[in-house]
Structure formats: structure tokens, C-alpha cells
Amino acid sequence: MEEFLKQLPKLAKDKHKENKTFFTKLKKKAPKNLDYIMQDLHAEEFERTDCLTCANCCKTTGPLFTDKDVDRIAKHFKQKPQQFIANYLRVDEDNDYVLQSVPCTFLGADNYCSIYDVRPKACREFPHTDRKKFQQISNLTIKNVAICPAAFNIVEEMKRRIKL
Ligand code: SF4
Ligand code: SF4
């Protein structure tokens, strides 16, 4: 995994143009069963990929925190939401709450998340490869393949299986 993570930014860069073209076509004529295809690809990939050997999303990019996330996690720490925000979060250029710094402060040296049961929705859903109407988040996915080895593999398999 370590070696793959080292190579990933270059691999993603090399595939960037091809991925752009693929997703532009996919947006225009997505197969009717795309949701099912994505569920299969996602499940197959995460049977092979163990996030505990990676944690690259937690190390290099942080999640957005919704108000619900803030309330839930603050409660977990027995803090007021404002106190939790002051301790850990900042407002980014899109006016969203994000981590003050990465790697995520809740990530352990063993790659376990110390707030796993109450973690943000964005962490639970990353890399979003099993979401419905996957073609609608193509720009985000093109970015994520440079961070997430599973997303990279899933997009490569998509291109093999879906002929456009
Ligand atoms: S979701 Fe992707 S980047 Fe995050 S730990 Fe799993 S494989 Fe790594
Ligand atoms: S909250 Fe947990 S899952 Fe989310 S980025 Fe931090 S360590 Fe990773």
C-alpha cells in the first residue's frame, strides 16, 4: 500500500485526461443500471482494500463538518458545539467547517479513527463511489483518485466495464 500511495499522484495525473473524457461521456449517456454497477464495483474494491493500511484521506484531506456532525461530535466530547468548533475547526473559503489542520487530529498512529462511531458524514461516505447518480460527482471523483487508491482502482475498473 505504501508504494501505491507514493505513486498515486503521478498515476492519477497520467490518467487525468482519459478520466475527464470518460466522465464527460458518462454524464451524457450513463447506463441505466449505473447505480448497481457502482455498488458492485465499490463492494468488490473494499473487499480487497483495507482502509486501516492506508488512511490517506484522513492524512491528506479533511472532511466537511455539517452542523449535525458538530453537534454529535461535540456531545461525544461533552463540549458545547462552539467550544468544539474553537478547538478543532475553521471556516474555509466556501464557508464550510473544516479541520484546522491535517492529518486529522482524530487519527491515531495505528490509522484508527478515535471518533469512528460519531465521525462526520463525509468520512462515512468517502470516497462516495457507491452513491446514487455517481456521474454527478465526476469533478470530485477526478480529484479523489489522486488521494484514494480505492477510488483510483474503481474508476479504472469502471472504464473497463462501461463501454461508452
Ligand atoms: S477511503 Fe480511500 S484514501 Fe481513505 S483510507 Fe480508504 S482507501 Fe485510503
Ligand atoms: S474524523 Fe476520523 S475518519 Fe474522519 S478524517 Fe478524522 S480520523 Fe479520518
PDB file of C-alpha atoms and ligand atoms in Angstrom:
ATOM      1  CA  MET A   1       0.000   0.000   0.000  1.00  0.00           C
ATOM      2  CA  GLU A   2       2.801   2.411   0.909  1.00  0.00           C
ATOM      3  CA  GLU A   3       4.341   2.102  -2.548  1.00  0.00           C
ATOM      4  CA  PHE A   4       0.961   2.554  -4.277  1.00  0.00           C
ATOM      5  CA  LEU A   5       0.285   5.687  -2.193  1.00  0.00           C
ATOM      6  CA  LYS A   6       3.653   7.120  -3.217  1.00  0.00           C
ATOM      7  CA  GLN A   7       2.902   6.565  -6.893  1.00  0.00           C
ATOM      8  CA  LEU A   8      -0.755   7.600  -6.750  1.00  0.00           C
ATOM      9  CA  PRO A   9      -0.439  11.341  -7.544  1.00  0.00           C
ATOM     10  CA  LYS A  10       1.582  10.552 -10.681  1.00  0.00           C
ATOM     11  CA  LEU A  11      -0.697   7.677 -11.716  1.00  0.00           C
ATOM     12  CA  ALA A  12      -3.728   9.951 -11.306  1.00  0.00           C
ATOM     13  CA  LYS A  13      -2.037  12.723 -13.272  1.00  0.00           C
ATOM     14  CA  ASP A  14      -1.269  10.309 -16.114  1.00  0.00           C
ATOM     15  CA  LYS A  15      -4.928   9.231 -16.218  1.00  0.00           C
ATOM     16  CA  HIS A  16      -6.369  12.734 -15.801  1.00  0.00           C
ATOM     17  CA  LYS A  17      -7.182  13.392 -19.460  1.00  0.00           C
ATOM     18  CA  GLU A  18      -8.611   9.920 -20.028  1.00  0.00           C
ATOM     19  CA  ASN A  19     -10.755  10.232 -16.884  1.00  0.00           C
ATOM     20  CA  LYS A  20     -12.056  13.653 -17.932  1.00  0.00           C
ATOM     21  CA  THR A  21     -13.105  12.287 -21.317  1.00  0.00           C
ATOM     22  CA  PHE A  22     -14.714   9.216 -19.734  1.00  0.00           C
ATOM     23  CA  PHE A  23     -16.753  11.220 -17.219  1.00  0.00           C
ATOM     24  CA  THR A  24     -17.849  13.759 -19.838  1.00  0.00           C
ATOM     25  CA  LYS A  25     -19.268  10.876 -21.884  1.00  0.00           C
ATOM     26  CA  LEU A  26     -20.722   9.207 -18.802  1.00  0.00           C
ATOM     27  CA  LYS A  27     -22.647  12.360 -17.894  1.00  0.00           C
ATOM     28  CA  LYS A  28     -24.214  12.391 -21.369  1.00  0.00           C
ATOM     29  CA  LYS A  29     -25.177   8.731 -21.531  1.00  0.00           C
ATOM     30  CA  ALA A  30     -24.897   6.944 -18.223  1.00  0.00           C
ATOM     31  CA  PRO A  31     -26.069   3.321 -18.351  1.00  0.00           C
ATOM     32  CA  LYS A  32     -29.487   2.826 -16.732  1.00  0.00           C
ATOM     33  CA  ASN A  33     -28.022   0.411 -14.199  1.00  0.00           C
ATOM     34  CA  LEU A  34     -25.116   2.674 -13.181  1.00  0.00           C
ATOM     35  CA  ASP A  35     -26.171   2.700  -9.514  1.00  0.00           C
ATOM     36  CA  TYR A  36     -25.977  -1.111  -9.429  1.00  0.00           C
ATOM     37  CA  ILE A  37     -22.664  -1.212 -11.290  1.00  0.00           C
ATOM     38  CA  MET A  38     -21.194   1.256  -8.788  1.00  0.00           C
ATOM     39  CA  GLN A  39     -22.465  -0.690  -5.788  1.00  0.00           C
ATOM     40  CA  ASP A  40     -20.780  -3.842  -7.172  1.00  0.00           C
ATOM     41  CA  LEU A  41     -17.505  -2.078  -8.021  1.00  0.00           C
ATOM     42  CA  HIS A  42     -17.423  -0.385  -4.611  1.00  0.00           C
ATOM     43  CA  ALA A  43     -18.128  -3.613  -2.718  1.00  0.00           C
ATOM     44  CA  GLU A  44     -15.553  -5.593  -4.735  1.00  0.00           C
ATOM     45  CA  GLU A  45     -12.866  -2.944  -4.234  1.00  0.00           C
ATOM     46  CA  PHE A  46     -13.393  -2.609  -0.492  1.00  0.00           C
ATOM     47  CA  GLU A  47     -13.194  -6.379  -0.078  1.00  0.00           C
ATOM     48  CA  ARG A  48      -9.609  -6.056  -1.360  1.00  0.00           C
ATOM     49  CA  THR A  49      -8.643  -2.701   0.150  1.00  0.00           C
ATOM     50  CA  ASP A  50      -8.197  -2.344   3.892  1.00  0.00           C
ATOM     51  CA  CYS A  51      -8.510   1.322   4.826  1.00  0.00           C
ATOM     52  CA  LEU A  52      -6.516   0.674   8.000  1.00  0.00           C
ATOM     53  CA  THR A  53      -3.412   0.111   5.864  1.00  0.00           C
ATOM     54  CA  CYS A  54      -3.988   3.467   4.151  1.00  0.00           C
ATOM     55  CA  ALA A  55      -5.847   6.336   5.916  1.00  0.00           C
ATOM     56  CA  ASN A  56      -4.614   8.634   3.165  1.00  0.00           C
ATOM     57  CA  CYS A  57      -7.915  10.558   3.150  1.00  0.00           C
ATOM     58  CA  CYS A  58      -7.556  11.289   6.883  1.00  0.00           C
ATOM     59  CA  LYS A  59      -3.882  12.223   6.425  1.00  0.00           C
ATOM     60  CA  THR A  60      -4.103  14.498   3.422  1.00  0.00           C
ATOM     61  CA  THR A  61      -7.563  15.995   3.229  1.00  0.00           C
ATOM     62  CA  GLY A  62     -10.182  16.626   5.830  1.00  0.00           C
ATOM     63  CA  PRO A  63     -13.952  16.224   5.772  1.00  0.00           C
ATOM     64  CA  LEU A  64     -16.544  18.977   5.871  1.00  0.00           C
ATOM     65  CA  PHE A  65     -18.377  19.100   9.173  1.00  0.00           C
ATOM     66  CA  THR A  66     -22.108  19.729   8.928  1.00  0.00           C
ATOM     67  CA  ASP A  67     -23.971  21.319  11.849  1.00  0.00           C
ATOM     68  CA  LYS A  68     -25.292  17.857  12.715  1.00  0.00           C
ATOM     69  CA  ASP A  69     -21.744  16.467  12.716  1.00  0.00           C
ATOM     70  CA  VAL A  70     -20.596  19.280  15.009  1.00  0.00           C
ATOM     71  CA  ASP A  71     -23.479  18.725  17.448  1.00  0.00           C
ATOM     72  CA  ARG A  72     -22.947  14.949  17.539  1.00  0.00           C
ATOM     73  CA  ILE A  73     -19.158  15.069  17.973  1.00  0.00           C
ATOM     74  CA  ALA A  74     -19.269  17.929  20.491  1.00  0.00           C
ATOM     75  CA  LYS A  75     -21.771  15.897  22.545  1.00  0.00           C
ATOM     76  CA  HIS A  76     -19.397  12.921  22.380  1.00  0.00           C
ATOM     77  CA  PHE A  77     -16.673  15.123  23.940  1.00  0.00           C
ATOM     78  CA  LYS A  78     -19.189  16.636  26.383  1.00  0.00           C
ATOM     79  CA  GLN A  79     -18.437  20.041  24.918  1.00  0.00           C
ATOM     80  CA  LYS A  80     -20.641  22.844  23.650  1.00  0.00           C
ATOM     81  CA  PRO A  81     -20.657  22.981  19.832  1.00  0.00           C
ATOM     82  CA  GLN A  82     -18.957  26.399  19.912  1.00  0.00           C
ATOM     83  CA  GLN A  83     -16.208  25.032  22.133  1.00  0.00           C
ATOM     84  CA  PHE A  84     -15.647  22.077  19.776  1.00  0.00           C
ATOM     85  CA  ILE A  85     -15.503  24.446  16.788  1.00  0.00           C
ATOM     86  CA  ALA A  86     -12.973  26.703  18.523  1.00  0.00           C
ATOM     87  CA  ASN A  87     -10.792  23.712  19.426  1.00  0.00           C
ATOM     88  CA  TYR A  88     -10.723  21.869  16.114  1.00  0.00           C
ATOM     89  CA  LEU A  89     -12.382  23.649  13.196  1.00  0.00           C
ATOM     90  CA  ARG A  90     -12.094  26.658  10.920  1.00  0.00           C
ATOM     91  CA  VAL A  91     -14.320  28.105   8.227  1.00  0.00           C
ATOM     92  CA  ASP A  92     -12.969  27.606   4.694  1.00  0.00           C
ATOM     93  CA  GLU A  93     -13.366  29.727   1.551  1.00  0.00           C
ATOM     94  CA  ASP A  94     -16.735  28.052   0.796  1.00  0.00           C
ATOM     95  CA  ASN A  95     -17.973  28.919   4.275  1.00  0.00           C
ATOM     96  CA  ASP A  96     -17.864  25.303   5.430  1.00  0.00           C
ATOM     97  CA  TYR A  97     -16.450  23.987   8.679  1.00  0.00           C
ATOM     98  CA  VAL A  98     -13.240  22.011   8.053  1.00  0.00           C
ATOM     99  CA  LEU A  99     -10.363  20.771  10.213  1.00  0.00           C
ATOM    100  CA  GLN A 100      -7.816  23.340  11.365  1.00  0.00           C
ATOM    101  CA  SER A 101      -5.045  21.023  10.205  1.00  0.00           C
ATOM    102  CA  VAL A 102      -4.322  17.692   8.526  1.00  0.00           C
ATOM    103  CA  PRO A 103      -3.566  14.854   9.232  1.00  0.00           C
ATOM    104  CA  CYS A 104      -6.860  14.772  11.079  1.00  0.00           C
ATOM    105  CA  THR A 105      -6.384  15.273  14.777  1.00  0.00           C
ATOM    106  CA  PHE A 106      -8.676  12.284  15.476  1.00  0.00           C
ATOM    107  CA  LEU A 107      -6.496   9.845  13.521  1.00  0.00           C
ATOM    108  CA  GLY A 108      -4.377   7.501  15.630  1.00  0.00           C
ATOM    109  CA  ALA A 109      -0.860   6.282  14.802  1.00  0.00           C
ATOM    110  CA  ASP A 110      -2.461   2.887  14.092  1.00  0.00           C
ATOM    111  CA  ASN A 111      -4.728   4.539  11.478  1.00  0.00           C
ATOM    112  CA  TYR A 112      -7.809   4.055  13.660  1.00  0.00           C
ATOM    113  CA  CYS A 113     -10.257   6.943  13.957  1.00  0.00           C
ATOM    114  CA  SER A 114     -10.723   7.851  17.614  1.00  0.00           C
ATOM    115  CA  ILE A 115     -14.259   9.156  16.948  1.00  0.00           C
ATOM    116  CA  TYR A 116     -15.233   6.406  14.497  1.00  0.00           C
ATOM    117  CA  ASP A 117     -18.789   5.901  15.802  1.00  0.00           C
ATOM    118  CA  VAL A 118     -19.597   9.610  15.623  1.00  0.00           C
ATOM    119  CA  ARG A 119     -17.335  10.615  12.716  1.00  0.00           C
ATOM    120  CA  PRO A 120     -18.552  13.167  10.143  1.00  0.00           C
ATOM    121  CA  LYS A 121     -20.960  12.029   7.435  1.00  0.00           C
ATOM    122  CA  ALA A 122     -18.349  12.936   4.797  1.00  0.00           C
ATOM    123  CA  CYS A 123     -15.894  10.456   6.381  1.00  0.00           C
ATOM    124  CA  ARG A 124     -18.518   7.701   6.436  1.00  0.00           C
ATOM    125  CA  GLU A 125     -19.282   8.247   2.763  1.00  0.00           C
ATOM    126  CA  PHE A 126     -15.773   8.841   1.343  1.00  0.00           C
ATOM    127  CA  PRO A 127     -14.838   8.151  -1.485  1.00  0.00           C
ATOM    128  CA  HIS A 128     -18.542   8.288  -2.458  1.00  0.00           C
ATOM    129  CA  THR A 129     -18.125   5.538  -5.055  1.00  0.00           C
ATOM    130  CA  ASP A 130     -21.372   3.805  -4.036  1.00  0.00           C
ATOM    131  CA  ARG A 131     -23.562   6.880  -4.101  1.00  0.00           C
ATOM    132  CA  LYS A 132     -26.521   7.172  -6.443  1.00  0.00           C
ATOM    133  CA  LYS A 133     -26.110   9.095  -9.710  1.00  0.00           C
ATOM    134  CA  PHE A 134     -22.351   8.777  -9.390  1.00  0.00           C
ATOM    135  CA  GLN A 135     -21.833  10.642 -12.691  1.00  0.00           C
ATOM    136  CA  GLN A 136     -22.928  13.853 -10.929  1.00  0.00           C
ATOM    137  CA  ILE A 137     -19.804  13.989  -8.767  1.00  0.00           C
ATOM    138  CA  SER A 138     -17.282  13.437 -11.533  1.00  0.00           C
ATOM    139  CA  ASN A 139     -15.153  16.512 -10.744  1.00  0.00           C
ATOM    140  CA  LEU A 140     -14.837  15.448  -7.129  1.00  0.00           C
ATOM    141  CA  THR A 141     -14.043  11.868  -8.183  1.00  0.00           C
ATOM    142  CA  ILE A 142     -11.324  13.026 -10.582  1.00  0.00           C
ATOM    143  CA  LYS A 143      -9.715  14.779  -7.585  1.00  0.00           C
ATOM    144  CA  ASN A 144     -10.255  11.827  -5.261  1.00  0.00           C
ATOM    145  CA  VAL A 145      -8.424   9.324  -7.493  1.00  0.00           C
ATOM    146  CA  ALA A 146      -5.204  11.186  -6.638  1.00  0.00           C
ATOM    147  CA  ILE A 147      -5.840  10.671  -2.896  1.00  0.00           C
ATOM    148  CA  CYS A 148      -7.677   7.392  -2.594  1.00  0.00           C
ATOM    149  CA  PRO A 149      -6.224   4.160  -4.035  1.00  0.00           C
ATOM    150  CA  ALA A 150      -9.666   2.511  -3.858  1.00  0.00           C
ATOM    151  CA  ALA A 151     -11.273   5.321  -5.867  1.00  0.00           C
ATOM    152  CA  PHE A 152      -8.421   5.067  -8.390  1.00  0.00           C
ATOM    153  CA  ASN A 153      -8.997   1.319  -8.836  1.00  0.00           C
ATOM    154  CA  ILE A 154     -12.769   1.735  -9.038  1.00  0.00           C
ATOM    155  CA  VAL A 155     -12.505   4.340 -11.809  1.00  0.00           C
ATOM    156  CA  GLU A 156     -10.048   2.125 -13.730  1.00  0.00           C
ATOM    157  CA  GLU A 157     -12.498  -0.787 -13.452  1.00  0.00           C
ATOM    158  CA  MET A 158     -15.407   1.474 -14.493  1.00  0.00           C
ATOM    159  CA  LYS A 159     -13.557   2.335 -17.691  1.00  0.00           C
ATOM    160  CA  ARG A 160     -13.017  -1.373 -18.402  1.00  0.00           C
ATOM    161  CA  ARG A 161     -16.627  -2.374 -17.716  1.00  0.00           C
ATOM    162  CA  ILE A 162     -18.623   0.548 -19.080  1.00  0.00           C
ATOM    163  CA  LYS A 163     -18.174   0.997 -22.790  1.00  0.00           C
ATOM    164  CA  LEU A 164     -19.404   4.451 -23.851  1.00  0.00           C
TER     165      LEU A 164
HETATM  166  S1  SF4 B   1     -11.193   5.629   1.741  1.00  0.00           S
HETATM  167 FE1  SF4 B   1      -9.521   5.569   0.254  1.00  0.00          FE
HETATM  168  S2  SF4 B   1      -7.977   7.052   0.966  1.00  0.00           S
HETATM  169 FE2  SF4 B   1      -9.383   6.640   2.648  1.00  0.00          FE
HETATM  170  S3  SF4 B   1      -8.379   5.024   3.804  1.00  0.00           S
HETATM  171 FE3  SF4 B   1      -9.799   4.001   2.391  1.00  0.00          FE
HETATM  172  S4  SF4 B   1      -8.582   3.544   0.582  1.00  0.00           S
HETATM  173 FE4  SF4 B   1      -7.428   5.055   1.782  1.00  0.00          FE
HETATM  174  S1  SF4 B   2     -12.729  12.072  11.718  1.00  0.00           S
HETATM  175 FE1  SF4 B   2     -11.896  10.020  11.661  1.00  0.00          FE
HETATM  176  S2  SF4 B   2     -12.467   9.210   9.653  1.00  0.00           S
HETATM  177 FE2  SF4 B   2     -12.714  11.446   9.573  1.00  0.00          FE
HETATM  178  S3  SF4 B   2     -10.771  12.276   8.771  1.00  0.00           S
HETATM  179 FE3  SF4 B   2     -10.625  12.244  11.010  1.00  0.00          FE
HETATM  180  S4  SF4 B   2      -9.660  10.294  11.518  1.00  0.00           S
HETATM  181 FE4  SF4 B   2     -10.420  10.139   9.418  1.00  0.00          FE
END
